Amino acid sequence: MLYENIRKGLIYFWATTFIIIGLKILSDYIDPIASTVTSTISTVNTSITETTEEFNAYKLPIKEKFTMRVEGINSCQAELEKKFNLRLSDLSISHVGNECDEEVCELVVDFKNEVPEFVEIAIKESDHDYCKVKRFEVKKKYISLSYTVELILTDELREKLGSVSASDKITLKNAKDYDLSGSYEKKIGIFIYDEKVEKDMILVNGEERLEVRFY
């Protein structure tokens, strides 16, 4: 009888021990699975949110802009066009102008796509100089690279922005500079960035209205 009680006690002891060990192993196995599932759900939710934001964002192309700057020289191209109706013959140039700061001026030449080896530009080397055409070698040291975004007030953009009027100022939040031109119905803004960016915010009178994604 004593032997039988001891045998039953040992059976109960080992059975209990095996159950406890089994539950511990099962718990250790389930925890990583739960953690993995939670992490996966979080990743999926983040991905869905990002995809939704990108889908709802307004999309615009961003383009490289190559500019030649030469200090101490003024363009007189506008003068030639006004007096003699002589326009730029170099098709690689999109714009010629001057930028002055504290009486120091720079000749600024924007290129369309590729930078040529030479360009011919109407210039004045001083205020009293005659307007003349000069051939420039486009050296690397003269070239600066920036990025531009053209913003046009299309019907689609009007709808996304909501209520806008002719007096509203529409800009891109992080743009370094911009040039607005055209009528309210076809307002065009050229916005400049120092580096290539993936997204920005469209502001209406300084208020954030719409995210824009660049491609």
PDB file of N, CA and C in Angstrom, residues 31-69:
ATOM      1  N   ASP A  31       5.193  33.974 -27.664  1.00  0.00           N
ATOM      2  CA  ASP A  31       5.578  35.389 -27.521  1.00  0.00           C
ATOM      3  C   ASP A  31       6.242  35.958 -28.771  1.00  0.00           C
ATOM      4  N   PRO A  32       7.261  35.267 -29.353  1.00  0.00           N
ATOM      5  CA  PRO A  32       7.864  35.807 -30.577  1.00  0.00           C
ATOM      6  C   PRO A  32       6.871  35.912 -31.726  1.00  0.00           C
ATOM      7  N   ILE A  33       5.944  34.908 -31.812  1.00  0.00           N
ATOM      8  CA  ILE A  33       4.938  34.968 -32.871  1.00  0.00           C
ATOM      9  C   ILE A  33       4.056  36.192 -32.697  1.00  0.00           C
ATOM     10  N   ALA A  34       3.624  36.427 -31.456  1.00  0.00           N
ATOM     11  CA  ALA A  34       2.769  37.594 -31.174  1.00  0.00           C
ATOM     12  C   ALA A  34       3.510  38.882 -31.498  1.00  0.00           C
ATOM     13  N   SER A  35       4.808  38.908 -31.111  1.00  0.00           N
ATOM     14  CA  SER A  35       5.616  40.094 -31.376  1.00  0.00           C
ATOM     15  C   SER A  35       5.769  40.320 -32.872  1.00  0.00           C
ATOM     16  N   THR A  36       6.009  39.247 -33.611  1.00  0.00           N
ATOM     17  CA  THR A  36       6.162  39.338 -35.066  1.00  0.00           C
ATOM     18  C   THR A  36       4.876  39.808 -35.722  1.00  0.00           C
ATOM     19  N   VAL A  37       3.747  39.254 -35.269  1.00  0.00           N
ATOM     20  CA  VAL A  37       2.450  39.649 -35.822  1.00  0.00           C
ATOM     21  C   VAL A  37       2.186  41.129 -35.556  1.00  0.00           C
ATOM     22  N   THR A  38       2.466  41.588 -34.327  1.00  0.00           N
ATOM     23  CA  THR A  38       2.260  42.997 -33.970  1.00  0.00           C
ATOM     24  C   THR A  38       3.123  43.901 -34.827  1.00  0.00           C
ATOM     25  N   SER A  39       4.412  43.511 -34.987  1.00  0.00           N
ATOM     26  CA  SER A  39       5.339  44.292 -35.803  1.00  0.00           C
ATOM     27  C   SER A  39       4.882  44.339 -37.254  1.00  0.00           C
ATOM     28  N   THR A  40       4.409  43.196 -37.768  1.00  0.00           N
ATOM     29  CA  THR A  40       3.943  43.131 -39.154  1.00  0.00           C
ATOM     30  C   THR A  40       2.731  44.011 -39.362  1.00  0.00           C
ATOM     31  N   ILE A  41       1.778  43.962 -38.415  1.00  0.00           N
ATOM     32  CA  ILE A  41       0.578  44.802 -38.509  1.00  0.00           C
ATOM     33  C   ILE A  41       0.963  46.269 -38.506  1.00  0.00           C
ATOM     34  N   SER A  42       1.907  46.646 -37.641  1.00  0.00           N
ATOM     35  CA  SER A  42       2.362  48.037 -37.566  1.00  0.00           C
ATOM     36  C   SER A  42       2.987  48.476 -38.879  1.00  0.00           C
ATOM     37  N   THR A  43       3.838  47.595 -39.463  1.00  0.00           N
ATOM     38  CA  THR A  43       4.491  47.909 -40.734  1.00  0.00           C
ATOM     39  C   THR A  43       3.468  48.069 -41.849  1.00  0.00           C
ATOM     40  N   VAL A  44       2.488  47.171 -41.892  1.00  0.00           N
ATOM     41  CA  VAL A  44       1.439  47.234 -42.912  1.00  0.00           C
ATOM     42  C   VAL A  44       0.633  48.517 -42.774  1.00  0.00           C
ATOM     43  N   ASN A  45       0.271  48.870 -41.524  1.00  0.00           N
ATOM     44  CA  ASN A  45      -0.495  50.104 -41.296  1.00  0.00           C
ATOM     45  C   ASN A  45       0.283  51.325 -41.745  1.00  0.00           C
ATOM     46  N   THR A  46       1.604  51.357 -41.431  1.00  0.00           N
ATOM     47  CA  THR A  46       2.454  52.481 -41.848  1.00  0.00           C
ATOM     48  C   THR A  46       2.508  52.558 -43.360  1.00  0.00           C
ATOM     49  N   SER A  47       2.650  51.402 -44.006  1.00  0.00           N
ATOM     50  CA  SER A  47       2.714  51.347 -45.465  1.00  0.00           C
ATOM     51  C   SER A  47       1.421  51.836 -46.090  1.00  0.00           C
ATOM     52  N   ILE A  48       0.288  51.425 -45.522  1.00  0.00           N
ATOM     53  CA  ILE A  48      -1.019  51.855 -46.031  1.00  0.00           C
ATOM     54  C   ILE A  48      -1.180  53.361 -45.887  1.00  0.00           C
ATOM     55  N   THR A  49      -0.757  53.896 -44.712  1.00  0.00           N
ATOM     56  CA  THR A  49      -0.864  55.341 -44.476  1.00  0.00           C
ATOM     57  C   THR A  49      -0.022  56.117 -45.470  1.00  0.00           C
ATOM     58  N   GLU A  50       1.233  55.650 -45.691  1.00  0.00           N
ATOM     59  CA  GLU A  50       2.131  56.313 -46.630  1.00  0.00           C
ATOM     60  C   GLU A  50       1.571  56.260 -48.043  1.00  0.00           C
ATOM     61  N   THR A  51       1.035  55.097 -48.440  1.00  0.00           N
ATOM     62  CA  THR A  51       0.463  54.949 -49.771  1.00  0.00           C
ATOM     63  C   THR A  51      -0.733  55.867 -49.953  1.00  0.00           C
ATOM     64  N   THR A  52      -1.568  55.986 -48.928  1.00  0.00           N
ATOM     65  CA  THR A  52      -2.745  56.856 -48.991  1.00  0.00           C
ATOM     66  C   THR A  52      -2.335  58.316 -49.123  1.00  0.00           C
ATOM     67  N   GLU A  53      -1.318  58.721 -48.320  1.00  0.00           N
ATOM     68  CA  GLU A  53      -0.854  60.110 -48.382  1.00  0.00           C
ATOM     69  C   GLU A  53      -0.287  60.433 -49.757  1.00  0.00           C
ATOM     70  N   GLU A  54       0.485  59.484 -50.300  1.00  0.00           N
ATOM     71  CA  GLU A  54       1.077  59.716 -51.618  1.00  0.00           C
ATOM     72  C   GLU A  54      -0.008  59.784 -52.690  1.00  0.00           C
ATOM     73  N   PHE A  55      -1.033  58.948 -52.551  1.00  0.00           N
ATOM     74  CA  PHE A  55      -2.131  58.942 -53.518  1.00  0.00           C
ATOM     75  C   PHE A  55      -2.892  60.263 -53.493  1.00  0.00           C
ATOM     76  N   ASN A  56      -3.097  60.809 -52.292  1.00  0.00           N
ATOM     77  CA  ASN A  56      -3.861  62.049 -52.149  1.00  0.00           C
ATOM     78  C   ASN A  56      -3.048  63.298 -52.484  1.00  0.00           C
ATOM     79  N   ALA A  57      -1.707  63.167 -52.503  1.00  0.00           N
ATOM     80  CA  ALA A  57      -0.857  64.328 -52.744  1.00  0.00           C
ATOM     81  C   ALA A  57      -0.941  64.770 -54.206  1.00  0.00           C
ATOM     82  N   TYR A  58      -0.664  66.060 -54.432  1.00  0.00           N
ATOM     83  CA  TYR A  58      -0.604  66.614 -55.785  1.00  0.00           C
ATOM     84  C   TYR A  58       0.793  66.357 -56.326  1.00  0.00           C
ATOM     85  N   LYS A  59       0.912  65.878 -57.554  1.00  0.00           N
ATOM     86  CA  LYS A  59       2.213  65.473 -58.089  1.00  0.00           C
ATOM     87  C   LYS A  59       2.712  66.454 -59.149  1.00  0.00           C
ATOM     88  N   LEU A  60       4.015  66.791 -59.049  1.00  0.00           N
ATOM     89  CA  LEU A  60       4.635  67.730 -59.984  1.00  0.00           C
ATOM     90  C   LEU A  60       6.038  67.247 -60.343  1.00  0.00           C
ATOM     91  N   PRO A  61       6.490  67.532 -61.567  1.00  0.00           N
ATOM     92  CA  PRO A  61       7.874  67.185 -61.924  1.00  0.00           C
ATOM     93  C   PRO A  61       8.854  68.195 -61.337  1.00  0.00           C
ATOM     94  N   ILE A  62      10.043  67.726 -60.958  1.00  0.00           N
ATOM     95  CA  ILE A  62      11.120  68.603 -60.505  1.00  0.00           C
ATOM     96  C   ILE A  62      12.281  68.425 -61.476  1.00  0.00           C
ATOM     97  N   LYS A  63      12.860  69.531 -61.932  1.00  0.00           N
ATOM     98  CA  LYS A  63      13.852  69.479 -63.001  1.00  0.00           C
ATOM     99  C   LYS A  63      15.172  70.119 -62.570  1.00  0.00           C
ATOM    100  N   GLU A  64      16.257  69.594 -63.122  1.00  0.00           N
ATOM    101  CA  GLU A  64      17.564  70.192 -62.883  1.00  0.00           C
ATOM    102  C   GLU A  64      17.664  71.519 -63.625  1.00  0.00           C
ATOM    103  N   LYS A  65      18.320  72.492 -62.988  1.00  0.00           N
ATOM    104  CA  LYS A  65      18.519  73.798 -63.610  1.00  0.00           C
ATOM    105  C   LYS A  65      20.006  74.147 -63.558  1.00  0.00           C
ATOM    106  N   PHE A  66      20.606  74.314 -64.736  1.00  0.00           N
ATOM    107  CA  PHE A  66      22.015  74.684 -64.820  1.00  0.00           C
ATOM    108  C   PHE A  66      22.113  76.171 -65.132  1.00  0.00           C
ATOM    109  N   THR A  67      22.867  76.886 -64.317  1.00  0.00           N
ATOM    110  CA  THR A  67      22.978  78.339 -64.456  1.00  0.00           C
ATOM    111  C   THR A  67      24.441  78.759 -64.499  1.00  0.00           C
ATOM    112  N   MET A  68      24.772  79.626 -65.454  1.00  0.00           N
ATOM    113  CA  MET A  68      26.108  80.206 -65.512  1.00  0.00           C
ATOM    114  C   MET A  68      26.067  81.598 -64.885  1.00  0.00           C
ATOM    115  N   ARG A  69      27.001  81.869 -63.987  1.00  0.00           N
ATOM    116  CA  ARG A  69      27.081  83.168 -63.331  1.00  0.00           C
ATOM    117  C   ARG A  69      28.478  83.752 -63.539  1.00  0.00           C
TER     118      ARG A  69
END
